[in-house]
Coordinates of C-alpha atoms and ligand atoms in Angstrom, one line a residue:
M7 CA -19.3 11.4 18.9
K8 CA -20.7 8.2 21.0
K9 CA -19.2 7.2 24.3
H10 CA -18.9 3.5 23.2
Y11 CA -18.1 1.9 20.0
D12 CA -18.2 -2.0 19.0
A13 CA -14.5 -0.8 17.5
V14 CA -12.0 2.0 17.1
V15 CA -9.9 2.4 14.1
I16 CA -6.6 4.5 14.5
G17 CA -5.4 6.0 11.4
G18 CA -7.2 6.7 8.0
G19 CA -4.7 5.9 5.4
I20 CA -5.7 3.0 3.2
I21 CA -5.4 0.2 5.6
G22 CA -7.5 1.8 8.4
S23 CA -10.0 2.8 5.7
A24 CA -10.2 -0.7 4.5
I25 CA -10.4 -2.0 7.8
A26 CA -13.4 0.4 8.8
Y27 CA -15.3 -0.5 5.5
H28 CA -15.0 -4.3 6.3
L29 CA -16.3 -3.9 9.9
A30 CA -18.8 -1.5 8.8
K31 CA -20.1 -4.3 6.5
E32 CA -20.6 -6.3 9.5
N33 CA -22.8 -3.7 11.0
K34 CA -20.5 -2.9 13.8
S35 CA -20.4 0.9 15.1
I36 CA -17.2 2.0 14.2
A37 CA -14.9 5.2 14.8
L38 CA -12.0 5.9 12.8
F39 CA -9.8 8.7 14.1
E40 CA -7.1 10.1 11.7
S41 CA -4.7 12.8 13.2
E42 CA -4.9 15.0 9.7
T43 CA -7.0 13.9 6.8
I44 CA -8.3 10.8 5.3
G45 CA -5.3 9.5 3.0
G46 CA -3.3 12.4 3.0
R47 CA 0.1 10.9 4.3
T48 CA 1.7 7.7 2.9
T49 CA -1.4 6.5 1.2
S50 CA -1.4 9.5 -1.1
A51 CA 2.4 9.3 -2.0
A52 CA 2.0 5.9 -3.5
A53 CA 2.1 5.0 -7.4
G54 CA -0.6 2.5 -6.7
M55 CA 0.9 -0.4 -8.5
L56 CA -0.8 -3.7 -7.5
G57 CA 2.7 -5.2 -8.0
A58 CA 2.1 -9.0 -6.4
H59 CA 4.3 -10.4 -9.0
A60 CA 6.7 -7.3 -9.8
E61 CA 7.5 -6.9 -5.9
C62 CA 7.7 -10.2 -4.6
E63 CA 10.9 -12.3 -5.0
E64 CA 9.9 -15.3 -2.9
R65 CA 6.9 -17.6 -3.3
D66 CA 5.9 -17.7 0.3
A67 CA 2.9 -16.6 2.5
F68 CA 3.5 -13.1 1.8
F69 CA 3.1 -13.7 -2.0
D70 CA 0.2 -15.7 -1.6
F71 CA -1.3 -13.3 0.2
A72 CA -0.4 -10.5 -2.3
L73 CA -2.2 -12.5 -4.9
H74 CA -5.2 -13.0 -2.9
S75 CA -5.6 -9.2 -2.5
Q76 CA -4.8 -8.4 -6.0
R77 CA -7.8 -10.5 -7.0
L78 CA -9.9 -8.8 -4.2
Y79 CA -9.6 -5.8 -6.3
R80 CA -11.4 -7.4 -8.9
G81 CA -14.9 -5.9 -8.7
L82 CA -13.8 -3.8 -5.7
G83 CA -14.0 -0.4 -7.6
E84 CA -17.6 -1.2 -8.7
E85 CA -18.6 -1.9 -5.0
L86 CA -16.9 1.2 -3.5
Y87 CA -18.4 3.2 -6.5
T88 CA -21.9 2.1 -5.7
L89 CA -21.4 3.3 -2.2
S90 CA -19.5 6.3 -2.4
G91 CA -19.5 7.5 -6.1
I92 CA -16.0 7.7 -6.2
D93 CA -14.0 6.0 -8.9
I94 CA -10.9 4.4 -7.9
R95 CA -9.4 4.7 -11.4
Q96 CA -8.1 1.5 -12.0
H97 CA -6.2 1.1 -15.1
N98 CA -5.5 -2.4 -16.7
G99 CA -2.5 -1.9 -19.0
G100 CA -0.7 -4.5 -17.0
M101 CA 3.3 -4.0 -16.5
F102 CA 6.8 -4.6 -18.4
K103 CA 9.5 -5.5 -16.0
L104 CA 12.5 -4.7 -18.1
A105 CA 15.8 -6.4 -18.5
F106 CA 18.6 -4.2 -19.4
S107 CA 21.4 -7.2 -19.1
K108 CA 21.6 -11.1 -19.0
E109 CA 21.4 -11.2 -15.4
D110 CA 18.3 -9.3 -15.4
V111 CA 16.8 -11.7 -18.4
L112 CA 17.9 -14.8 -16.0
R113 CA 16.3 -13.3 -13.0
L114 CA 12.9 -12.4 -14.6
R115 CA 12.5 -15.5 -16.6
K116 CA 12.3 -17.3 -13.3
M117 CA 8.5 -15.8 -13.3
D118 CA 7.7 -17.2 -16.4
D119 CA 5.5 -20.4 -15.1
L120 CA 3.4 -17.8 -13.1
D121 CA -0.2 -17.6 -14.8
S122 CA 0.0 -13.9 -15.3
V123 CA 3.6 -13.6 -16.9
S124 CA 4.7 -14.0 -20.4
W125 CA 8.4 -13.2 -21.5
H126 CA 8.5 -10.9 -24.5
T127 CA 11.6 -10.3 -26.6
K128 CA 12.9 -7.1 -27.4
D129 CA 11.1 -6.7 -30.4
E130 CA 7.9 -7.9 -29.1
V131 CA 8.3 -5.2 -26.2
L132 CA 9.0 -2.5 -28.8
D133 CA 6.1 -3.5 -30.9
K134 CA 3.7 -3.0 -28.0
E135 CA 5.4 0.0 -26.5
P136 CA 7.5 1.6 -29.3
Y137 CA 8.9 4.6 -27.0
T138 CA 10.9 2.0 -24.5
S139 CA 14.5 2.3 -24.6
D140 CA 16.1 0.5 -27.2
D141 CA 19.0 -0.9 -24.8
I142 CA 16.7 -3.2 -23.4
F143 CA 17.2 -7.3 -23.7
G144 CA 13.5 -8.1 -23.3
A145 CA 10.8 -7.8 -20.8
S146 CA 8.5 -9.9 -18.6
F147 CA 4.9 -8.7 -19.3
I148 CA 2.5 -9.1 -16.3
Q149 CA -1.1 -8.9 -17.1
D150 CA -2.2 -8.6 -13.6
D151 CA -0.1 -6.1 -11.9
V152 CA -2.5 -3.3 -12.8
H153 CA -2.5 0.2 -11.1
V154 CA -5.2 2.3 -9.2
E155 CA -5.0 5.7 -7.8
P156 CA -4.4 5.4 -4.0
Y157 CA -5.8 8.4 -2.6
F158 CA -9.2 7.6 -4.5
V159 CA -9.0 4.1 -3.3
C160 CA -8.9 5.2 0.5
K161 CA -11.7 8.2 0.0
A162 CA -13.9 5.3 -1.4
Y163 CA -13.2 2.9 1.1
A164 CA -13.8 5.6 3.9
K165 CA -16.9 7.2 2.4
A166 CA -18.4 3.8 1.8
A167 CA -17.7 3.1 5.5
K168 CA -19.5 6.2 6.3
A169 CA -22.3 5.3 4.0
L170 CA -22.6 2.0 6.3
G171 CA -22.8 4.0 9.2
A172 CA -19.2 4.3 10.4
E173 CA -18.2 7.7 11.9
I174 CA -14.9 9.3 10.6
F175 CA -13.0 11.9 12.4
E176 CA -10.3 13.9 10.7
H177 CA -8.1 15.9 12.6
T178 CA -8.4 13.9 15.7
P179 CA -5.1 12.0 16.8
V180 CA -5.3 9.3 19.0
L181 CA -3.4 10.2 22.1
H182 CA -3.5 7.3 24.4
V183 CA -5.4 3.9 24.5
E184 CA -5.5 2.1 27.5
R185 CA -6.6 -1.5 28.4
D186 CA -8.9 -0.7 30.9
G187 CA -11.3 -3.6 32.3
D188 CA -13.9 -4.7 30.1
A189 CA -13.8 -1.9 27.6
L190 CA -10.7 -0.2 26.1
S191 CA -10.4 3.7 26.4
I192 CA -9.2 5.8 23.7
E193 CA -8.3 9.3 24.5
T194 CA -8.3 12.1 21.7
P195 CA -8.4 15.7 22.2
K196 CA -12.2 15.8 21.5
G197 CA -12.7 13.5 24.3
I198 CA -12.9 9.9 25.5
V199 CA -14.4 7.0 24.0
W200 CA -14.5 3.4 24.9
A201 CA -14.5 0.3 22.8
D202 CA -14.7 -3.4 22.7
H203 CA -12.0 -3.5 20.0
V204 CA -9.1 -1.3 18.7
A205 CA -7.4 -1.7 15.5
V206 CA -4.2 0.1 15.0
A207 CA -3.3 0.9 11.4
S208 CA -1.2 4.3 12.0
G209 CA 1.3 3.5 9.4
V210 CA 4.9 4.6 9.9
W211 CA 3.8 6.3 12.9
S212 CA 2.4 3.1 14.8
G213 CA 5.2 2.9 17.0
M214 CA 3.9 5.4 19.9
L215 CA 0.7 3.1 20.0
F216 CA 2.4 -0.3 20.1
K217 CA 4.4 1.0 23.0
Q218 CA 1.3 2.5 25.0
L219 CA -0.1 -1.2 24.5
G220 CA 3.1 -2.6 25.9
L221 CA 5.1 -3.4 22.7
N222 CA 8.3 -2.2 21.7
H223 CA 8.1 -3.0 18.2
A224 CA 10.3 -0.5 15.4
F225 CA 9.0 1.0 12.7
F226 CA 11.6 2.3 10.2
S227 CA 10.8 5.1 7.7
V228 CA 11.7 4.3 4.1
K229 CA 11.2 7.5 2.3
G230 CA 10.0 7.3 -1.5
E231 CA 10.2 10.6 -3.5
C232 CA 8.0 10.6 -6.7
L233 CA 7.2 13.1 -9.6
S234 CA 4.6 13.2 -12.4
V235 CA 4.8 14.8 -16.0
W236 CA 2.1 15.3 -18.5
N237 CA 2.3 13.1 -21.4
D238 CA 0.5 14.8 -24.4
D239 CA 3.2 13.3 -26.7
I240 CA 3.5 9.4 -27.0
P241 CA 1.4 6.5 -26.6
L242 CA 2.1 4.5 -23.3
T243 CA -0.5 1.9 -21.5
T244 CA 1.8 -0.2 -19.9
T245 CA 3.7 0.5 -16.5
L246 CA 7.4 0.2 -17.2
Y247 CA 9.7 -1.1 -14.1
H248 CA 13.1 -1.6 -13.5
D249 CA 15.2 -2.0 -10.3
H250 CA 12.7 -0.6 -7.9
C251 CA 12.0 2.5 -10.5
Y252 CA 8.7 2.8 -12.4
I253 CA 7.0 4.7 -14.9
V254 CA 2.9 4.4 -14.4
P255 CA 0.7 5.8 -17.0
R256 CA -2.6 7.3 -15.0
K257 CA -5.8 7.5 -16.9
S258 CA -5.4 11.3 -16.6
G259 CA -2.6 11.4 -19.3
R260 CA -0.1 12.2 -16.5
L261 CA 3.1 9.7 -16.0
V262 CA 4.1 8.9 -12.2
V263 CA 7.8 8.4 -12.0
G264 CA 9.2 6.9 -8.8
A265 CA 10.8 5.9 -6.6
T266 CA 13.6 6.8 -4.1
M267 CA 14.5 4.4 -1.0
K268 CA 15.8 6.4 1.7
P269 CA 15.9 4.6 4.9
G270 CA 15.9 6.7 8.2
D271 CA 14.6 9.7 6.5
W272 CA 11.4 11.0 8.5
S273 CA 11.0 14.2 6.1
E274 CA 8.0 14.3 3.8
T275 CA 9.5 16.8 1.5
P276 CA 11.2 15.7 -1.5
D277 CA 14.8 17.0 -2.2
L278 CA 16.7 17.8 -5.3
G279 CA 19.0 14.8 -5.4
G280 CA 16.2 12.4 -5.0
L281 CA 14.4 13.8 -7.9
E282 CA 17.3 14.0 -9.9
S283 CA 18.0 10.1 -9.5
I284 CA 14.4 9.2 -10.6
M285 CA 14.5 11.4 -13.5
K286 CA 17.9 9.8 -14.5
K287 CA 16.5 6.3 -14.1
A288 CA 13.1 7.2 -15.9
K289 CA 15.2 8.6 -19.3
T290 CA 16.8 5.2 -19.2
M291 CA 13.5 3.2 -19.6
L292 CA 11.6 5.9 -21.6
P293 CA 14.1 8.3 -23.2
A294 CA 11.2 10.6 -24.6
I295 CA 10.0 11.4 -20.9
Q296 CA 12.8 14.1 -21.0
N297 CA 10.7 16.7 -23.2
M298 CA 7.4 16.3 -20.9
K299 CA 6.2 18.8 -18.7
V300 CA 6.5 18.5 -15.0
D301 CA 3.3 18.4 -13.0
R302 CA 4.5 18.2 -9.7
F303 CA 6.7 16.2 -7.2
W304 CA 6.2 14.8 -3.6
A305 CA 7.4 12.2 -1.1
G306 CA 6.1 9.8 1.3
L307 CA 7.4 7.6 4.2
R308 CA 7.0 3.8 3.8
P309 CA 6.2 2.0 6.9
G310 CA 9.1 -0.3 7.2
T311 CA 9.5 -3.5 9.4
K312 CA 13.1 -5.5 10.0
D313 CA 12.0 -8.3 7.6
G314 CA 9.7 -6.0 5.2
K315 CA 6.7 -7.6 6.2
P316 CA 3.8 -5.9 8.2
Y317 CA 2.2 -7.0 11.6
I318 CA -1.1 -7.8 11.1
G319 CA -2.9 -9.7 14.1
R320 CA -4.0 -9.9 17.5
H321 CA -2.2 -8.5 20.5
P322 CA -0.2 -11.7 22.1
E323 CA -1.8 -11.0 25.4
D324 CA -5.1 -9.3 24.6
S325 CA -7.3 -10.4 21.9
R326 CA -9.5 -7.4 21.7
I327 CA -6.4 -5.1 20.2
V328 CA -5.4 -5.8 16.7
F329 CA -2.6 -4.4 14.5
A330 CA -2.1 -3.8 10.9
A331 CA 0.9 -1.6 10.2
G332 CA 4.3 -2.1 8.4
H333 CA 3.0 -2.4 4.7
F334 CA 6.2 -1.0 3.6
R335 CA 6.4 -1.0 -0.4
N336 CA 2.8 -2.7 -0.8
G337 CA 0.0 -1.2 1.4
I338 CA -2.1 -0.2 -1.4
L339 CA -1.8 -3.8 -2.9
L340 CA -2.5 -5.5 0.6
A341 CA -5.2 -2.9 1.5
P342 CA -8.4 -5.3 0.9
A343 CA -6.6 -8.6 2.1
T344 CA -5.9 -6.8 5.2
G345 CA -9.1 -5.3 5.8
A346 CA -11.0 -8.5 5.4
L347 CA -8.4 -10.4 7.7
I348 CA -8.6 -7.8 10.4
S349 CA -12.2 -7.5 10.3
D350 CA -12.6 -11.3 10.2
L351 CA -10.4 -11.5 13.6
I352 CA -12.2 -9.1 15.2
M353 CA -15.6 -11.0 14.0
N354 CA -14.1 -14.1 15.5
K355 CA -14.4 -16.0 12.0
E356 CA -12.1 -18.6 10.5
V357 CA -9.0 -16.7 8.9
N358 CA -6.0 -18.3 6.9
Q359 CA -3.5 -19.5 9.2
D360 CA -0.7 -19.4 7.4
W361 CA -0.9 -15.7 6.7
L362 CA -1.6 -15.2 10.7
H363 CA 1.4 -16.8 11.2
A364 CA 3.6 -15.0 8.8
F365 CA 2.5 -11.6 9.9
R366 CA 2.2 -12.2 13.7
I367 CA 2.8 -9.7 16.0
D368 CA 5.6 -11.9 18.3
R369 CA 7.4 -13.4 15.2
K370 CA 11.2 -13.4 16.0
E371 CA 12.1 -11.3 13.1
A372 CA 10.4 -8.3 14.9
V373 CA 13.0 -5.8 16.1
H374 CA 12.4 -4.0 19.5
I375 CA 13.5 -0.7 20.5
Ligands
FAD20 P1 -0.7 5.7 5.9 O1 -1.1 6.1 4.7 O2 0.8 6.4 6.5 O3 -1.9 6.1 6.9 C1 -1.6 6.3 8.4 C2 -2.3 7.4 8.8 O4 -2.3 7.3 10.3 C3 -2.0 8.6 8.6 O5 -3.0 9.2 7.7 C4 -1.8 9.2 10.0 O6 -1.7 10.8 9.9 C5 -2.4 8.4 10.8 N1 -2.1 8.5 12.3 C6 -0.7 8.3 12.5 N2 -0.8 8.3 14.1 C7 -2.0 8.6 14.5 C8 -2.8 8.7 15.7 N3 -2.2 8.4 16.9 N4 -4.2 9.1 15.7 C9 -4.6 9.0 14.5 N5 -4.2 8.8 13.4 C10 -2.7 8.5 13.5 N6 2.1 0.4 -1.9 C11 1.8 -0.2 -3.2 O7 1.0 -1.1 -2.9 N7 1.9 0.1 -4.6 C12 2.7 1.2 -4.8 O8 2.7 1.4 -6.1 C13 3.3 2.2 -3.9 N8 3.9 2.8 -4.1 C14 4.5 3.7 -3.4 C15 5.4 4.9 -3.7 C16 6.0 5.7 -2.5 C17 6.8 6.9 -3.2 C18 5.7 5.3 -1.3 C19 6.2 6.0 -0.1 C20 4.8 4.2 -0.8 C21 4.2 3.4 -1.9 N9 3.4 2.3 -1.5 C22 2.7 1.4 -2.4 C23 3.6 1.8 -0.2 C24 2.0 2.3 0.6 O9 2.2 3.6 0.1 C25 2.0 2.2 1.9 O10 2.4 0.6 2.2 C26 0.7 2.4 2.5 O11 0.3 3.8 2.0 C27 0.8 2.3 4.1 O12 -0.7 2.6 4.3 P2 -1.0 3.0 6.1 O13 -2.7 3.2 5.7 O14 -0.4 1.8 6.7 O15 -0.3 4.4 6.4
LIG21 N1 6.0 -0.3 -4.3 C1 6.2 1.1 -4.8 C2 7.0 1.8 -4.0 O1 7.1 1.3 -2.8 O2 7.8 2.6 -4.3

């Protein structure tokens, strides 16, 4: 461990790893500290949908940022594979957002004008995915809402950053950050290092570091439970999605089924009630799933904020400190754009002011503890 770095990144989930990668590409000396293992917490619990259209209801700056990030995934797999040898396992089957009622149809058809979206009648859906429930009224097909395997994206980012010179320290929690004259001091159990910049990317656990840095922002855990099954039985290439539940067909043949939404639950262990509720919803979308063999089940904590938008930007009083936390349901989707934006801020490059404004730390929608 060196005594001084250009930048220290705190948190080795997909957001911190993406930031470290982008800064390493700029030839900055970087240390990334992760209290456990790279990608082992919320990131590895995610389904990995790049759901810019599926997850965004409004056509606002958030949607624009999400679309931009979705586009950054084009070519990312190859770029990271070249440096890391890790395949991010992108699956390009698109997504059916299913309608089970006339109200669903009306809501979904508001997306018809978007480039990547086309309405499919019930017969057209069943033609493409014959095992989909017979109870549907139709579906929006979203070509660009593909999926990746989050753990591998995160590992690929971290390994690529390392190949470019970044130092990665696992099992090394940051205990304290201090604003200290010209440089910032960062205390870990392995010793103190100094840096010109610090990026806080500690997911739902970011509150402690915000507080140390004089900001009392609240982070809310919204627990999500998932399970996976082995699909040896039926063809399914399209993700099925309804009412925040989804069935995601992995390249490996597994189907990932998610997810519950449990605000305020900080346990990373799934419970039977949660698993039961997602199994029930999965059967309404894909009845044949009930005969499939269970692979595993798990849970993760979505990093929630009051308005559901992340904090991405500079400390209001100290531009050496940047934050990238609170990505809630969309951290996998938003990682490439977040990594690039934070790196550009640290490099003092021009950045999109609409995004900076939408995600600024001192917005009035922020909730303080
Ligand atoms: P994390 O992955 O939690 O990483 C933060 C890291 O910081 C952790 O590894 C933690 O150990 C470390 N840390 C904390 N404190 C410290 C400290 N003091 N010092 C050092 N390290 C520290 N998003 C999508 O885009 N698409 C999806 O399909 C999707 N599906 C999801 C399904 C489920 C069930 C869940 C739970 C989430 C899903 N998400 C999805 C959301 C996505 O997983 C998160 O938004 C994303 O993982 C957040 O990444 P992160 O790097 O901020 O947090
Ligand atoms: N974006 C899917 C989830 O958070 O469950």
